CSV table of C-alpha atoms in Angstrom, one decimal:
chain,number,residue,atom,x,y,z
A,1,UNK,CA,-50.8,-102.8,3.6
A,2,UNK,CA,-50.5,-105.7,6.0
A,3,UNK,CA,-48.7,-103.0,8.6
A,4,UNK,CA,-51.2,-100.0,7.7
A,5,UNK,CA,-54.0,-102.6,8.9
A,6,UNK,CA,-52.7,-103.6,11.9
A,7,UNK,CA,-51.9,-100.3,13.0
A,8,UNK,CA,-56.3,-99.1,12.3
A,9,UNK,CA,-57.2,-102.1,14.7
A,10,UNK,CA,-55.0,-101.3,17.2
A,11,UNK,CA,-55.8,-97.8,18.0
A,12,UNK,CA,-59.5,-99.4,17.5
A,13,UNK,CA,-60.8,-100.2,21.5
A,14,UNK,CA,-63.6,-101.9,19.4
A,15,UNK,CA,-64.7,-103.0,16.1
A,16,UNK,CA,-63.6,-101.5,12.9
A,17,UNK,CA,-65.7,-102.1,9.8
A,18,UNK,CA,-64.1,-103.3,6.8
A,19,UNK,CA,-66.1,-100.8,4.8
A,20,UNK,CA,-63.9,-97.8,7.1
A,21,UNK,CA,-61.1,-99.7,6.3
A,22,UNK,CA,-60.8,-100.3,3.0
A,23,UNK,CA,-61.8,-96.1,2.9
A,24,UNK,CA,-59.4,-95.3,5.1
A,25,UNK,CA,-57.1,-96.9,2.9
A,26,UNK,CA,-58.1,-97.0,-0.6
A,27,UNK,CA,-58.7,-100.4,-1.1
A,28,UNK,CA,-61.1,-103.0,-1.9
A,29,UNK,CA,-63.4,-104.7,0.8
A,30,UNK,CA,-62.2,-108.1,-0.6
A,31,UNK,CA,-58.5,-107.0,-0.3
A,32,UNK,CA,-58.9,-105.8,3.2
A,33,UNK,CA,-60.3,-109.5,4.1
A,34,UNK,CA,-57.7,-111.2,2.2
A,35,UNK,CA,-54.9,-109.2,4.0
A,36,UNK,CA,-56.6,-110.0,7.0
A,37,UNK,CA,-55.9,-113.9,6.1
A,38,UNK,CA,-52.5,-113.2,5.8
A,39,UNK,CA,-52.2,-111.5,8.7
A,40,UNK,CA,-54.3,-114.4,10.8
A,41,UNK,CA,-51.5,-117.3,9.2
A,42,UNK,CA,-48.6,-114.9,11.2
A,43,UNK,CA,-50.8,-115.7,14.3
A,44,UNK,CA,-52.8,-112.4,14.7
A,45,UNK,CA,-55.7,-113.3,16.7
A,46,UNK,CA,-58.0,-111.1,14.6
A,47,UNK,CA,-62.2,-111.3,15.3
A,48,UNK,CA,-64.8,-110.9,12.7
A,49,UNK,CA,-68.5,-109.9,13.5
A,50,UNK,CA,-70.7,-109.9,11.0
A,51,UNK,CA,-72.6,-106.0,10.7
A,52,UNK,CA,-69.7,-104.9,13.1
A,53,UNK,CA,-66.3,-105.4,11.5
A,54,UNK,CA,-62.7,-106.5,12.9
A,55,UNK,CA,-61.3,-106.3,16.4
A,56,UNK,CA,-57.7,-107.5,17.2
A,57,UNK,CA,-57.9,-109.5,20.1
A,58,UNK,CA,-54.6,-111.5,19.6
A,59,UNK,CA,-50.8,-110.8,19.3
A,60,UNK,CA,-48.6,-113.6,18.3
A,61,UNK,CA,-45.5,-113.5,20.2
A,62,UNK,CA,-43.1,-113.6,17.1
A,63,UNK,CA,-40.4,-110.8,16.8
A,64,UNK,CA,-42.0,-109.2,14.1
A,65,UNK,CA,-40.7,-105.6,13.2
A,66,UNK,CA,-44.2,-104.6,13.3
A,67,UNK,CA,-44.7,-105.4,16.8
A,68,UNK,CA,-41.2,-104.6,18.4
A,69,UNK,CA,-41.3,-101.0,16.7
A,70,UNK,CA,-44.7,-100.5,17.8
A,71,UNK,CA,-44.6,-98.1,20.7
A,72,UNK,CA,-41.2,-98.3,21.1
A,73,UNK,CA,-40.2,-95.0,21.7
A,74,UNK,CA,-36.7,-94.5,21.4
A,75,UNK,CA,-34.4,-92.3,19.7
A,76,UNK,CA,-31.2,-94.7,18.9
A,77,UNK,CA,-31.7,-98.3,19.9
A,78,UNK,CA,-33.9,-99.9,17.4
A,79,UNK,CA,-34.4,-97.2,14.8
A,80,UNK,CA,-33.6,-99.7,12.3
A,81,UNK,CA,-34.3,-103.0,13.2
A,82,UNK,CA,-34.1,-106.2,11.1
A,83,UNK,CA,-35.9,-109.5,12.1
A,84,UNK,CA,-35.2,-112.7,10.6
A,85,UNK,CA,-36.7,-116.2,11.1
A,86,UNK,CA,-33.4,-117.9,10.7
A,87,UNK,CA,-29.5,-116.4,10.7
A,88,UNK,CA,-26.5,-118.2,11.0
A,89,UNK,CA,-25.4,-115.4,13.4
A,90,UNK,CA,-27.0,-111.8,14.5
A,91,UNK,CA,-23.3,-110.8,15.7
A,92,UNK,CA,-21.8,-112.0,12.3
A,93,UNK,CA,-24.7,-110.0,10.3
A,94,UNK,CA,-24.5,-106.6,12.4
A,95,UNK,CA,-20.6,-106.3,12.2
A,96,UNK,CA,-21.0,-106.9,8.0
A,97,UNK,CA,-23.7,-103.6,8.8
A,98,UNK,CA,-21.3,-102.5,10.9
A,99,UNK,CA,-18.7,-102.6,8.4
A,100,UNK,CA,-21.0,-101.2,5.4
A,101,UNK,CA,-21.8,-97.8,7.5
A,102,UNK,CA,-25.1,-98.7,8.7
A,103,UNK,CA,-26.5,-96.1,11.4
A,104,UNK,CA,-25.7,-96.3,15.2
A,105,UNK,CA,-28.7,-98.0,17.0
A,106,UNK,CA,-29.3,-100.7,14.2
A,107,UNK,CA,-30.6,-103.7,15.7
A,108,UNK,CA,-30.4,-107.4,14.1
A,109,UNK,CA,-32.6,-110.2,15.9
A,110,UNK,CA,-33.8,-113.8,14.5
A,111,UNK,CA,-36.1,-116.1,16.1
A,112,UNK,CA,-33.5,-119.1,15.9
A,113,UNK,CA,-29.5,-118.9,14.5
A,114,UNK,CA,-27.7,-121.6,13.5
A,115,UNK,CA,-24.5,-120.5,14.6
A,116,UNK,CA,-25.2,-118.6,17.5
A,117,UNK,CA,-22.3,-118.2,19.8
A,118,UNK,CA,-21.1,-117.5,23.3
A,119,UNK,CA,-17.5,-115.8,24.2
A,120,UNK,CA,-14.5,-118.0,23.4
A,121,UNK,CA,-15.7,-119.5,20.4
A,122,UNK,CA,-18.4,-121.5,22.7
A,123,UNK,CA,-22.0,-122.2,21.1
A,124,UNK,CA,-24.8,-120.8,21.9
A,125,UNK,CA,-28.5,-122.6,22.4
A,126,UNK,CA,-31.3,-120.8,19.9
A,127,UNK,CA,-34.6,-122.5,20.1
A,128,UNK,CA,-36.7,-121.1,17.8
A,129,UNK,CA,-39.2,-118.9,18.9
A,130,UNK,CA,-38.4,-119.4,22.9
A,131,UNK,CA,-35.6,-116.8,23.2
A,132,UNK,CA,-34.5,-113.3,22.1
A,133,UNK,CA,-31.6,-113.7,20.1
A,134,UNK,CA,-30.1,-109.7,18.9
A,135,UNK,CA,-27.0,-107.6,18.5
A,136,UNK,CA,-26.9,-104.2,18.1
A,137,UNK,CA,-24.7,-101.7,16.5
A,138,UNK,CA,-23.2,-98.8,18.8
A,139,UNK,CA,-20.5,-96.3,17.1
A,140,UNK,CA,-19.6,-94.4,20.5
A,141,UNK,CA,-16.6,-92.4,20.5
A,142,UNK,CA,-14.2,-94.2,22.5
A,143,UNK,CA,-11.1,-95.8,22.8
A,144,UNK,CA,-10.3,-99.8,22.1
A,145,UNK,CA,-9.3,-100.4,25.7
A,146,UNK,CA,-12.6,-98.7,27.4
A,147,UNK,CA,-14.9,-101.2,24.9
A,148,UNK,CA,-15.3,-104.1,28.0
A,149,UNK,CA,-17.2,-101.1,29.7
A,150,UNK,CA,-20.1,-101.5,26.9
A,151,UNK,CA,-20.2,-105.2,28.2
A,152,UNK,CA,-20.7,-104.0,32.1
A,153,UNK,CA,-23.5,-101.4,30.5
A,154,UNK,CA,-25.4,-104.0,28.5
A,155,UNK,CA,-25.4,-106.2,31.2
A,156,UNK,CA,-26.9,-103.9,33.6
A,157,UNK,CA,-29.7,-102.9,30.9
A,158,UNK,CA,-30.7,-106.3,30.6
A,159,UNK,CA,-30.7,-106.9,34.4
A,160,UNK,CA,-32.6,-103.4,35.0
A,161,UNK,CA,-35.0,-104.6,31.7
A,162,UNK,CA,-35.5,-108.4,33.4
A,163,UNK,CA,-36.5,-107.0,36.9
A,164,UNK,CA,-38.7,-104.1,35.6
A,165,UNK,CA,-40.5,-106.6,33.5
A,166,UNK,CA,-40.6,-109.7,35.3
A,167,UNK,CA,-40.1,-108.6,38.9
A,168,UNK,CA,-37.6,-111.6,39.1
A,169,UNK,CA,-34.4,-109.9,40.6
A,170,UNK,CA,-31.3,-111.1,38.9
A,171,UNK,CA,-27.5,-110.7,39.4
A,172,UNK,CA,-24.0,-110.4,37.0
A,173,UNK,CA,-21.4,-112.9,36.7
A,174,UNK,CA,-18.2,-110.6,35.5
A,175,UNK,CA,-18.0,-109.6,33.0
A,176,UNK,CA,-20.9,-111.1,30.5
A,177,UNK,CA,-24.0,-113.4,32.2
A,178,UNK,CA,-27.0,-112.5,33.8
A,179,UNK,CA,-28.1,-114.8,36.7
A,180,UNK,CA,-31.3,-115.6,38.3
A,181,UNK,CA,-30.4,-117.6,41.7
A,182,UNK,CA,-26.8,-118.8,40.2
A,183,UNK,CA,-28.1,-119.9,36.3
A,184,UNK,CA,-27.8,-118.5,33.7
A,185,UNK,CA,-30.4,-117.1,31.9
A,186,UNK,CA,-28.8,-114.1,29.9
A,187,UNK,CA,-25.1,-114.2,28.0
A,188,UNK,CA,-23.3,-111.0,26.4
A,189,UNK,CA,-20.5,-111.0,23.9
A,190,UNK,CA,-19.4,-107.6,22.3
A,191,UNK,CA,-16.8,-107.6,19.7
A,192,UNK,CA,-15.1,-104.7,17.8
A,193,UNK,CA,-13.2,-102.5,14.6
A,194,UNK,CA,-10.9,-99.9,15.7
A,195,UNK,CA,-8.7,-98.2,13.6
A,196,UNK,CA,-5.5,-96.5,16.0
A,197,UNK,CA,-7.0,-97.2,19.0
A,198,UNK,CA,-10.0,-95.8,18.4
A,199,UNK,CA,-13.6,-97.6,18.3
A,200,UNK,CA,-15.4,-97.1,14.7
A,201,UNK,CA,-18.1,-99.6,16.2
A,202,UNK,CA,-18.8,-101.9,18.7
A,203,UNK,CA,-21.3,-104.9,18.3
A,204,UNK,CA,-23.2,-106.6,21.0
A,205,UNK,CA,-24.7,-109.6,21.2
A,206,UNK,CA,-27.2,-110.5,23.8
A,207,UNK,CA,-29.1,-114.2,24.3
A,208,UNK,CA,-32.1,-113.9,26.5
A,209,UNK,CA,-34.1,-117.6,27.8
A,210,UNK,CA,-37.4,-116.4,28.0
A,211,UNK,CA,-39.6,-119.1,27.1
A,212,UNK,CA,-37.4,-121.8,26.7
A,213,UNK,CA,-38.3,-125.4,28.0
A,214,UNK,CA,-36.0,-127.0,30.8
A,215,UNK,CA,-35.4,-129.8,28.8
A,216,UNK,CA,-34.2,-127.6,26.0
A,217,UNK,CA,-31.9,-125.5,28.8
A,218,UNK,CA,-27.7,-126.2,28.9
A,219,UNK,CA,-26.4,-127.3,32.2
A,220,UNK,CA,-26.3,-124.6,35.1
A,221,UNK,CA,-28.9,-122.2,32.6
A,222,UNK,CA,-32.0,-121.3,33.7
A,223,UNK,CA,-35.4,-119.7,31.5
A,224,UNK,CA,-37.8,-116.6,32.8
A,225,UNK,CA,-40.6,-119.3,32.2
A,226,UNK,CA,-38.9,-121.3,34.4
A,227,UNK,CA,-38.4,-119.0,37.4
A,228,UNK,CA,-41.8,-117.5,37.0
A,229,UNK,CA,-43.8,-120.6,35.7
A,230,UNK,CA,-45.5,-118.8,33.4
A,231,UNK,CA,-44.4,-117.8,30.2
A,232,UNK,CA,-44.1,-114.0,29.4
A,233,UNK,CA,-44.0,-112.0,26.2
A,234,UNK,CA,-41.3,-111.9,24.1
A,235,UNK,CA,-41.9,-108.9,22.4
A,236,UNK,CA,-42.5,-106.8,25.5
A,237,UNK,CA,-39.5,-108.1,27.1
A,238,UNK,CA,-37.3,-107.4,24.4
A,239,UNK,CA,-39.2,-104.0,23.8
A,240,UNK,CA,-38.3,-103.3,27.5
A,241,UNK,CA,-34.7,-104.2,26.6
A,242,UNK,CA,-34.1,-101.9,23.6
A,243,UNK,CA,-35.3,-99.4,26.2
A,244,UNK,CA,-33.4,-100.0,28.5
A,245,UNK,CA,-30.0,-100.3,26.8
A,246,UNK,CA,-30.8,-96.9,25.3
A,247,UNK,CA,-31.6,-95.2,28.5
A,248,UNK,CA,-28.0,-96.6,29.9
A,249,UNK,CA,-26.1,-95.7,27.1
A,250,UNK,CA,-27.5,-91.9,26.7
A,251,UNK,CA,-26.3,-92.0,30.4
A,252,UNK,CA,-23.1,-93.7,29.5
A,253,UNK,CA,-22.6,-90.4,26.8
A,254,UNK,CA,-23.4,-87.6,29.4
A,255,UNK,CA,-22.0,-89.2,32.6
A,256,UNK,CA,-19.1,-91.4,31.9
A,257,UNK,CA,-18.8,-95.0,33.0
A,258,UNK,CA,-18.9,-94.1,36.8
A,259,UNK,CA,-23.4,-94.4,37.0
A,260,UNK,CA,-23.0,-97.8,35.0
A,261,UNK,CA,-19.8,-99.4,37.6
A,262,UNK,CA,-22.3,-98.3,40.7
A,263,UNK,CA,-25.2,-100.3,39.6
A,264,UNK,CA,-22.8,-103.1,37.8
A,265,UNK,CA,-21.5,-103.6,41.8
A,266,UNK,CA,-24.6,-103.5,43.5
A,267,UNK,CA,-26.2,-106.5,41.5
A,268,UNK,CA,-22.4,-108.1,41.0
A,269,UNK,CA,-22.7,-111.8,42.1
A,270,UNK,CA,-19.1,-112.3,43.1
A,271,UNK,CA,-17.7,-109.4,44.7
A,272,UNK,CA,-16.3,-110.2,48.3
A,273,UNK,CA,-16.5,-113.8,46.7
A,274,UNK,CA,-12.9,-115.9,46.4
A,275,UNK,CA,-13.0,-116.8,42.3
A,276,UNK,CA,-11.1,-118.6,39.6
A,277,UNK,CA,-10.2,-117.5,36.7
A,278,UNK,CA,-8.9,-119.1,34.0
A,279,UNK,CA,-7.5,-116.6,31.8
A,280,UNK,CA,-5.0,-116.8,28.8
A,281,UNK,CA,-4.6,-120.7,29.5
A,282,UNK,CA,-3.5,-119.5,33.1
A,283,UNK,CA,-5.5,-119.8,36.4
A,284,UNK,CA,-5.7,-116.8,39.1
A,285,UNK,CA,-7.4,-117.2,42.7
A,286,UNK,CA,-8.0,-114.9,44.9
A,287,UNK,CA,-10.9,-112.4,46.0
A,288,UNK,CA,-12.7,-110.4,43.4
A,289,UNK,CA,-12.6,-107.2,45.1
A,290,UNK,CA,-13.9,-104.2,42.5
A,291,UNK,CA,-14.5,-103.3,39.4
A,292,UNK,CA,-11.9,-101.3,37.5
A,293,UNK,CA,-12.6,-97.6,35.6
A,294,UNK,CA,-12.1,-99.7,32.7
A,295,UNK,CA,-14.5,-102.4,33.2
A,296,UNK,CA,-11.8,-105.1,34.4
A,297,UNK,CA,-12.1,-106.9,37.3
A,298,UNK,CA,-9.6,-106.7,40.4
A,299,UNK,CA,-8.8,-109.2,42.0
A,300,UNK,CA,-7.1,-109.8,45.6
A,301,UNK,CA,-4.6,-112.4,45.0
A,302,UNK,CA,-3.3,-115.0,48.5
A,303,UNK,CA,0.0,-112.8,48.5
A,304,UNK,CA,-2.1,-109.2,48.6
A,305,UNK,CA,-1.0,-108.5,45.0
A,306,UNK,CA,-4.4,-106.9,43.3
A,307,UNK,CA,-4.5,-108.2,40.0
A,308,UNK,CA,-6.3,-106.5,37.2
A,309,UNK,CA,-8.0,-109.0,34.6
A,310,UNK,CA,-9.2,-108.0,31.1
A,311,UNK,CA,-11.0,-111.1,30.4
A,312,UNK,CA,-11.7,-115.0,31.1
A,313,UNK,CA,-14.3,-117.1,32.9
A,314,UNK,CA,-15.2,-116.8,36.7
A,315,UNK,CA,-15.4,-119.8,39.2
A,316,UNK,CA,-17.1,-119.0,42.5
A,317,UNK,CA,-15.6,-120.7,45.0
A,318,UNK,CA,-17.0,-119.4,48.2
């Protein structure tokens, strides 16, 4: 009722009497105000003028299902979307969806995890209600090898999502951070079931700093608060996201991986760059030259030998 309420005041420019409310919806005047209540503990800014009705004048900026799916518009990404105030883990929750048959395009966010983690079994940061913590499900039919490429295409959704809307122009760190002038301010993980070499679903996780205080901020990470100075909605942002990773994924379907590896190397922060990479409890050096067809980076090593890596963290060097 809560949902069928908010939807009446928003396509409302102005006022909406409770009387054409509780018509509208076949309820009581006093049941109409008391949802309204509820709705005003959540954080809805919702005015009330005496002869003239309600007007919605506020949007809290929670994740709320409500909100998110409200003008979404998209045809995969999101059709099912679950929102949580607390998880352990969004990646640990969307593989057991991923596991039960849950539909391609099912999203799982939380305002804070407890567990949330990074790649290589690091932590990662969740203050609650400053980031956008998610994973979505994806069930694309492809092989287990070509899966880093859905790590190169979330990346440059996020990137494309950030700079339409923020303006702040970021860069990728190979194969999963977003950077905004050399901090971090977005990490990707993607994990994976296959049966015979082929994918029956890939999850990916994505950590956004939106709002998030400096003080509250790891080492070398950065906030879109921070480089703006302002903060920005969470909601949009992440609305813009869902968006975006749908857009680049129908295009990863019709075109191949080729459209995704063009963009991925325009905004790549280390091509041309000499780089570490510590790898399978092994270092290589050299310069990261290109991306592979399969999402790996190649690297230039000191002897002219180009090395192809599957995964491990980058050191710019120079």
């Amino acid at each position: 009722m809560q949902d069928k309420i908010l939807n009446l005041l928003r396509k409302e420019e102005g006022y909406l009497s409770g009387e054409e409310i509780s018509q509208h919806l076949g309820v009581s005047r006093a049941a109409v105000w008391k949802h309204i209540e509820e709705l005003r503990k959540e954080g809805y800014g919702i005015e009330a003028m005496p002869h003239m009705g309600y007007r919605l004048v506020v949007l809290p900026d929670r994740l709320f299902k409500e909100e998110i799916s409200w003008k979404l518009n998209t045809k995969i990404i999101g059709k099912e979307l679950l929102c949580f105030e607390t998880l352990d883990s969004t990646m640990d929750m969307c593989y057991e969806l991923g596991i039960k048959n849950r539909p391609e395009g099912t999203i799982v966010c939380a305002e804070t995890q407890k567990k949330g983690r990074g790649r290589m079994g690091r932590s990662w940061s969740s203050p609650r209600q400053k980031g956008i913590y998610f994973s979505v499900l994806l069930r694309p039919q492809i092989s287990a090898v070509e899966a880093p490429k859905l790590t190169i295409l979330a990346a440059v959704a996020v990137a494309a999502a950030i700079r339409k809307f923020t303006g702040l122009t970021s860069s990728i760190k190979w194969p999963n951070d977003i950077l905004i002038d050399d901090r971090k301010v977005c990490g990707i993980l993607t994990e994976m079931q296959a049966e015979q070499d082929l994918v029956k679903f890939v999850v990916i996780g994505i950590g956004i700093n939106v709002n998030t205080n400096k003080n509250d901020l790891p080492p070398k990470a950065t906030s879109i608060k921070e480089e703006k100075g302002i903060e920005v909605s969470r909601t949009e942002l992440f609305k813009e996201t869902l968006r975006e990773i749908e857009r680049y994924y129908i295009l990863f379907q019709n075109k191949g991986f080729s459209p995704i590896a063009r963009e991925w190397k325009a905004q790549a922060s280390i091509l041309g760059h000499r780089v570490k990479i510590l790898s399978q409890n092994r270092s290589i050096e050299g310069e990261a030259i290109d991306l592979d067809s399969d999402g790996s980076l190649l690297v230039r090593r000191d002897s002219g030998f180009i090395e192809k890596v599957l995964s491990g963290d980058v050191i710019k060097i120079r």
